[in-house]
Amino acid sequence: MGCFASRPNDTGGNRRKPTSIGDVSVYVPGLRIPKPVEFSQSLGDQLPKTLVERLTALRTRIVVMANQEGPTITRTRRKTQHGGSTLADLHHALEDYIPVLLGLTKDGSHLQFKVQFNWVNQEDEEEETAMSNVWYEILSVLHLMAMLQMSQANLLLLPRGSSDGYHPKISEENRRASIDIFLKAAGYLDCAVKHVLPHFSTEQRRSLPIDLAEGALRALCLQALGQGVDIQLGMAIDSAKATLAVKRRLSCEMVKYWQQAQDNLMNLPLANGWGEKHMLFVKWKYVEAKAAAYYYHGLILDEGNTEKSHGMAVAALQAADECLKESKKASEAFNTSSPTSR
């Protein structure tokens, strides 16, 4: 399997790192952007002309849209000339591309090693990684599909102006939609870890960029699950029917997801601003989740009638307050780190 990682001065600086990514509810560590591929040179005498042309057309469309969408992905909801979302169009293009790619792997076909695929990284020190392996392309596509879903969730969860003209709000419809989107993103990443990574040997995995390392993929999957539960907790807080036990359970679930996400990122050499900011985001959300868990645990303990339960409730609520203070500091550290955010 051919592999190389180019340096920034080889490429003319294709990696995008804006100075600011604006309002953030869901952190997306940049988009890995595909570079053009000449399928006809590698597969022209191996496959029917119509299939080569279809592969070329599908990937060219993806390259164009990804390059257009990359710089604005975290900040705007771009529309096509027909009124559709460019995020959705790019996602649909990737969905169309995946089955055709999988055809190149059928029955261990030698064709899976014929084409060199090149992608611009975001969290790795090396600007680009190229591999002559169709499973690398599939892994990259699944990662991009997940990042597009999380970008879509971020747009849904940014407060909009309310009809009463006062505080911006997030609609119930958007919150429910975002939960489904988070689950879909987690599904793509889980598929990448369980069904695509096993096709790489241990040596080949070392050649993958940090963006596609198993720890990074697992952390993003856990992040998506954690943020989905975060939305559920918010909806429970707004519901008169939700009990303290339900809120504590959701808070503890968040703690579990964010702690595991942090553990998966700890040993990765994340770089280039995007990766460092990613670590800060996970740390912030982990501490924030702990504050909620201690708070609802304290409220439940305070319902007890004994002196011991009251003392334990006070301790839990004090721990919640300390975590909340730490969370605010972590949030500030995340937002002021480059690229800045709100």
Coordinates of C-alpha atoms in Angstrom, one line a residue:
M1 CA 0.0 0.0 0.0
G2 CA 1.5 3.3 -1.1
C3 CA 1.4 6.1 1.5
F4 CA 3.0 9.5 1.9
A5 CA 2.3 12.6 3.9
S6 CA 3.2 15.9 2.3
R7 CA 4.4 19.1 4.0
P8 CA 2.7 22.4 3.8
N9 CA 5.2 23.9 1.3
D10 CA 4.5 21.0 -1.1
T11 CA 0.9 22.0 -1.5
G12 CA 0.6 25.7 -1.5
G13 CA -1.2 25.8 1.8
N14 CA -4.5 23.9 1.3
R15 CA -5.3 23.5 5.0
R16 CA -8.0 25.9 6.2
K17 CA -7.7 27.4 9.6
P18 CA -9.8 30.5 10.0
T19 CA -9.1 33.0 12.8
S20 CA -12.6 32.6 14.2
I21 CA -15.3 30.0 13.8
G22 CA -18.1 32.1 15.3
D23 CA -20.9 30.7 17.5
V24 CA -20.3 27.1 18.6
S25 CA -22.7 24.7 20.2
V26 CA -21.2 21.6 18.6
Y27 CA -17.4 21.6 18.0
V28 CA -16.3 20.3 14.6
P29 CA -12.5 20.0 14.3
G30 CA -12.4 21.3 10.7
L31 CA -13.2 19.4 7.5
R32 CA -10.8 17.0 5.8
I33 CA -10.9 18.1 2.1
P34 CA -10.4 15.6 -0.7
K35 CA -8.0 16.4 -3.6
P36 CA -8.7 15.5 -7.2
V37 CA -8.1 12.0 -8.4
E38 CA -7.6 10.7 -12.0
F39 CA -9.5 7.4 -12.0
S40 CA -9.1 7.0 -15.8
Q41 CA -5.3 6.7 -15.4
S42 CA -5.5 4.0 -12.8
L43 CA -8.7 2.1 -13.7
G44 CA -9.1 3.0 -17.4
D45 CA -8.1 -0.5 -18.6
Q46 CA -9.6 -2.3 -15.6
L47 CA -13.2 -1.2 -15.5
P48 CA -16.0 -0.3 -18.0
K49 CA -15.7 3.3 -19.2
T50 CA -19.2 4.1 -17.8
L51 CA -18.2 3.1 -14.3
V52 CA -14.9 5.0 -14.4
E53 CA -16.8 8.1 -15.6
R54 CA -19.4 7.6 -12.8
L55 CA -16.6 7.4 -10.2
T56 CA -14.9 10.5 -11.6
A57 CA -18.2 12.5 -11.7
L58 CA -19.2 11.6 -8.2
R59 CA -15.8 12.4 -6.7
T60 CA -15.3 15.6 -8.7
R61 CA -18.6 16.9 -7.4
I62 CA -17.6 16.1 -3.8
V63 CA -14.2 17.8 -4.3
V64 CA -15.8 21.0 -5.6
M65 CA -18.5 21.1 -2.9
A66 CA -16.2 20.3 0.0
N67 CA -13.8 23.0 -1.1
Q68 CA -16.6 25.5 -1.3
E69 CA -18.1 24.5 2.0
G70 CA -15.0 24.0 4.1
P71 CA -14.2 27.7 5.0
T72 CA -17.8 28.4 6.1
I73 CA -18.9 25.1 7.5
T74 CA -19.1 26.2 11.1
R75 CA -20.7 29.6 10.6
T76 CA -23.3 29.7 7.9
R77 CA -26.2 27.8 6.4
R78 CA -25.4 28.1 2.7
K79 CA -28.2 27.6 0.1
T80 CA -28.0 26.2 -3.4
Q81 CA -29.6 28.1 -6.3
H82 CA -32.7 25.8 -5.9
G83 CA -33.1 26.7 -2.2
G84 CA -31.6 23.5 -0.8
S85 CA -28.8 23.2 1.7
T86 CA -25.2 22.7 0.4
L87 CA -24.5 20.7 3.5
A88 CA -27.3 18.3 2.6
D89 CA -26.2 18.2 -1.1
L90 CA -22.6 17.3 -0.1
H91 CA -23.9 14.6 2.3
H92 CA -26.1 13.2 -0.5
A93 CA -23.2 13.1 -2.9
L94 CA -21.1 11.2 -0.3
E95 CA -24.0 8.7 0.2
D96 CA -24.1 8.1 -3.6
Y97 CA -20.3 7.7 -3.7
I98 CA -19.9 5.1 -0.9
P99 CA -21.7 2.1 -2.7
V100 CA -19.6 2.6 -5.8
L101 CA -16.4 2.7 -3.8
L102 CA -17.4 -0.5 -2.0
G103 CA -17.7 -2.2 -5.4
L104 CA -13.9 -1.8 -5.7
T105 CA -13.4 -3.9 -2.6
K106 CA -15.6 -6.8 -3.7
D107 CA -14.2 -10.3 -3.1
G108 CA -10.8 -8.8 -2.2
S109 CA -10.4 -7.2 -5.6
H110 CA -6.9 -6.0 -6.5
L111 CA -8.6 -2.8 -7.7
Q112 CA -8.7 -1.5 -4.1
F113 CA -5.0 -0.7 -4.3
K114 CA -4.9 0.8 -7.8
V115 CA -5.9 4.4 -7.0
Q116 CA -4.1 6.9 -4.8
F117 CA -6.4 9.0 -2.7
N118 CA -5.3 12.3 -1.2
W119 CA -7.0 14.3 1.6
V120 CA -6.1 17.5 3.4
N121 CA -5.9 16.9 7.2
Q122 CA -7.0 19.1 10.0
E123 CA -5.7 17.7 13.3
D124 CA -2.5 16.1 12.1
E125 CA 0.9 17.8 11.9
E126 CA 1.2 16.8 8.2
E127 CA -1.0 18.8 5.9
E128 CA -1.9 16.0 3.6
T129 CA -2.1 12.2 3.6
A130 CA -2.3 10.1 0.5
M131 CA -2.8 6.3 0.3
S132 CA -3.3 3.8 -2.5
N133 CA -6.1 2.0 -0.6
V134 CA -9.8 2.3 -1.2
W135 CA -10.5 1.6 2.5
Y136 CA -8.6 4.8 3.3
E137 CA -11.1 6.6 0.9
I138 CA -14.1 4.9 2.6
L139 CA -12.8 5.8 6.0
S140 CA -12.3 9.4 5.0
V141 CA -15.8 9.6 3.5
L142 CA -17.4 8.2 6.6
H143 CA -15.5 10.8 8.7
L144 CA -16.6 13.6 6.5
M145 CA -20.2 12.4 6.6
A146 CA -20.1 12.5 10.4
M147 CA -18.5 15.9 10.5
L148 CA -21.2 17.3 8.1
Q149 CA -23.9 15.9 10.4
M150 CA -22.3 17.5 13.5
S151 CA -22.0 20.8 11.6
Q152 CA -25.7 20.5 10.8
A153 CA -26.5 19.9 14.4
N154 CA -24.4 23.0 15.4
L155 CA -26.5 25.2 13.0
L156 CA -29.7 23.8 14.5
L157 CA -28.6 24.5 18.0
L158 CA -27.6 28.1 17.6
P159 CA -30.2 30.3 19.3
R160 CA -32.4 32.2 16.9
G161 CA -34.4 35.4 17.5
S162 CA -37.7 34.6 19.2
S163 CA -41.2 35.8 18.3
D164 CA -41.5 37.8 21.5
G165 CA -38.5 39.9 20.5
Y166 CA -36.5 39.1 23.6
H167 CA -34.2 36.2 24.3
P168 CA -33.0 34.1 21.4
K169 CA -34.3 30.5 21.6
I170 CA -33.7 27.0 20.2
S171 CA -37.0 25.5 19.0
E172 CA -38.2 22.2 20.3
E173 CA -38.3 20.9 16.7
N174 CA -34.6 21.8 16.2
R175 CA -33.6 20.1 19.5
R176 CA -35.4 16.9 18.6
A177 CA -33.9 16.9 15.1
S178 CA -30.4 17.4 16.5
I179 CA -30.7 14.3 18.6
D180 CA -31.4 12.2 15.5
I181 CA -28.5 13.9 13.7
F182 CA -26.1 13.1 16.6
L183 CA -27.1 9.5 16.5
K184 CA -26.5 9.3 12.8
A185 CA -23.1 10.9 13.2
A186 CA -22.2 8.4 15.9
G187 CA -23.4 5.6 13.6
Y188 CA -21.0 6.6 10.8
L189 CA -18.1 6.8 13.2
D190 CA -18.9 3.5 14.9
C191 CA -19.1 1.9 11.5
A192 CA -15.7 3.4 10.6
V193 CA -14.1 1.9 13.8
K194 CA -15.8 -1.5 13.7
H195 CA -16.1 -2.3 10.0
V196 CA -13.5 -0.2 8.1
L197 CA -10.4 0.1 10.4
P198 CA -10.1 -3.8 10.7
H199 CA -9.2 -3.8 7.0
F200 CA -5.9 -2.0 7.9
S201 CA -2.9 -3.8 9.4
T202 CA -1.3 -2.4 12.5
E203 CA 1.5 -1.0 10.3
Q204 CA -1.0 0.6 7.9
R205 CA -2.9 2.2 10.8
R206 CA 0.3 4.0 11.9
S207 CA 0.3 5.7 8.5
L208 CA -3.2 7.1 9.0
P209 CA -3.4 10.8 10.0
I210 CA -4.4 11.6 13.5
D211 CA -7.8 12.7 12.2
L212 CA -8.6 9.1 11.4
A213 CA -6.8 7.4 14.3
E214 CA -9.0 5.0 16.2
G215 CA -8.8 7.1 19.3
A216 CA -9.9 10.2 17.4
L217 CA -12.8 8.4 15.7
R218 CA -14.0 6.9 19.0
A219 CA -13.7 10.3 20.8
L220 CA -15.9 11.9 18.1
C221 CA -18.4 9.1 18.3
L222 CA -18.6 9.6 22.1
Q223 CA -18.8 13.3 21.6
A224 CA -21.9 12.9 19.4
L225 CA -23.5 10.6 21.9
G226 CA -22.7 13.0 24.8
Q227 CA -24.1 16.0 23.0
G228 CA -27.3 14.1 22.1
V229 CA -27.8 13.3 25.8
D230 CA -27.0 16.9 26.6
I231 CA -30.0 18.0 24.5
Q232 CA -32.2 15.4 26.2
L233 CA -31.2 16.8 29.6
G234 CA -32.1 20.3 28.4
M235 CA -35.5 19.1 27.3
A236 CA -36.0 17.3 30.6
I237 CA -35.1 20.5 32.5
D238 CA -37.8 22.3 30.6
S239 CA -40.4 19.5 31.2
A240 CA -42.5 19.6 34.3
K241 CA -43.0 15.9 34.1
A242 CA -39.3 14.9 34.2
T243 CA -38.2 13.8 37.7
L244 CA -34.9 14.6 39.4
A245 CA -34.0 10.9 39.0
V246 CA -34.3 11.2 35.2
K247 CA -32.2 14.4 35.2
R248 CA -29.5 12.7 37.3
R249 CA -29.5 9.7 35.1
L250 CA -29.0 11.8 32.0
S251 CA -26.3 13.8 33.7
C252 CA -24.4 10.7 34.7
E253 CA -24.7 9.3 31.2
M254 CA -23.1 12.6 29.9
V255 CA -20.3 12.2 32.4
K256 CA -19.6 8.7 31.1
Y257 CA -19.5 9.7 27.4
W258 CA -17.3 12.8 27.9
Q259 CA -14.9 11.0 30.2
Q260 CA -14.4 8.3 27.7
A261 CA -14.0 10.9 24.9
Q262 CA -11.3 12.6 26.9
D263 CA -9.6 9.3 27.6
N264 CA -9.5 8.5 23.9
L265 CA -7.9 11.8 23.0
M266 CA -5.3 11.9 25.8
N267 CA -2.6 10.0 24.1
L268 CA -3.1 11.5 20.6
P269 CA -0.6 14.1 19.4
L270 CA -3.3 16.5 18.3
A271 CA -1.9 19.6 16.6
N272 CA -2.6 22.6 14.3
G273 CA -5.0 24.5 16.6
W274 CA -8.0 22.4 15.6
G275 CA -6.7 19.4 17.6
E276 CA -5.7 21.5 20.7
K277 CA -9.1 23.2 20.6
H278 CA -10.8 19.8 20.3
M279 CA -9.2 18.7 23.6
L280 CA -10.3 21.9 25.3
F281 CA -13.9 21.4 24.1
V282 CA -14.0 17.9 25.5
K283 CA -12.5 19.0 28.8
W284 CA -15.1 21.8 29.1
K285 CA -18.1 19.5 28.4
Y286 CA -16.8 16.8 30.8
V287 CA -16.5 19.2 33.7
E288 CA -19.9 20.8 32.8
A289 CA -21.5 17.3 32.8
K290 CA -20.0 16.6 36.3
A291 CA -21.4 19.9 37.6
A292 CA -24.9 18.7 36.4
A293 CA -24.5 15.2 37.8
Y294 CA -23.4 16.5 41.3
Y295 CA -26.2 19.1 41.3
Y296 CA -29.0 16.6 40.6
H297 CA -27.5 14.1 43.0
G298 CA -27.4 16.7 45.7
L299 CA -31.0 17.6 45.1
I300 CA -32.1 14.0 45.4
L301 CA -30.1 13.5 48.6
D302 CA -31.6 16.7 50.1
E303 CA -35.0 15.0 49.8
G304 CA -33.9 12.6 52.5
N305 CA -35.0 13.3 56.1
T306 CA -31.8 12.3 57.9
E307 CA -28.9 14.5 59.0
K308 CA -26.5 12.2 57.1
S309 CA -28.4 12.7 53.8
H310 CA -28.5 16.4 54.3
G311 CA -24.7 16.5 54.9
M312 CA -24.1 14.5 51.8
A313 CA -26.4 16.8 49.8
V314 CA -24.5 19.8 50.9
A315 CA -21.2 18.1 49.9
A316 CA -22.6 17.2 46.5
L317 CA -23.9 20.7 45.8
Q318 CA -20.6 22.2 46.8
A319 CA -18.9 19.8 44.4
A320 CA -21.3 21.0 41.7
D321 CA -20.5 24.6 42.4
E322 CA -16.7 23.9 42.1
C323 CA -17.2 22.0 38.9
L324 CA -19.4 24.9 37.5
K325 CA -16.6 27.4 38.3
E326 CA -14.0 25.1 36.6
S327 CA -16.4 24.6 33.6
K328 CA -16.6 28.4 33.1
K329 CA -12.8 28.6 33.1
A330 CA -12.7 25.7 30.6
S331 CA -15.3 27.3 28.4
E332 CA -13.2 30.5 28.3
A333 CA -10.0 28.6 27.5
F334 CA -11.8 26.8 24.7
N335 CA -13.4 30.0 23.2
T336 CA -10.1 32.1 23.4
S337 CA -8.0 29.3 21.8
S338 CA -7.3 29.6 18.1
P339 CA -9.5 29.6 16.1
T340 CA -11.6 31.7 18.5
S341 CA -15.2 31.1 19.1
R342 CA -18.2 32.1 21.1

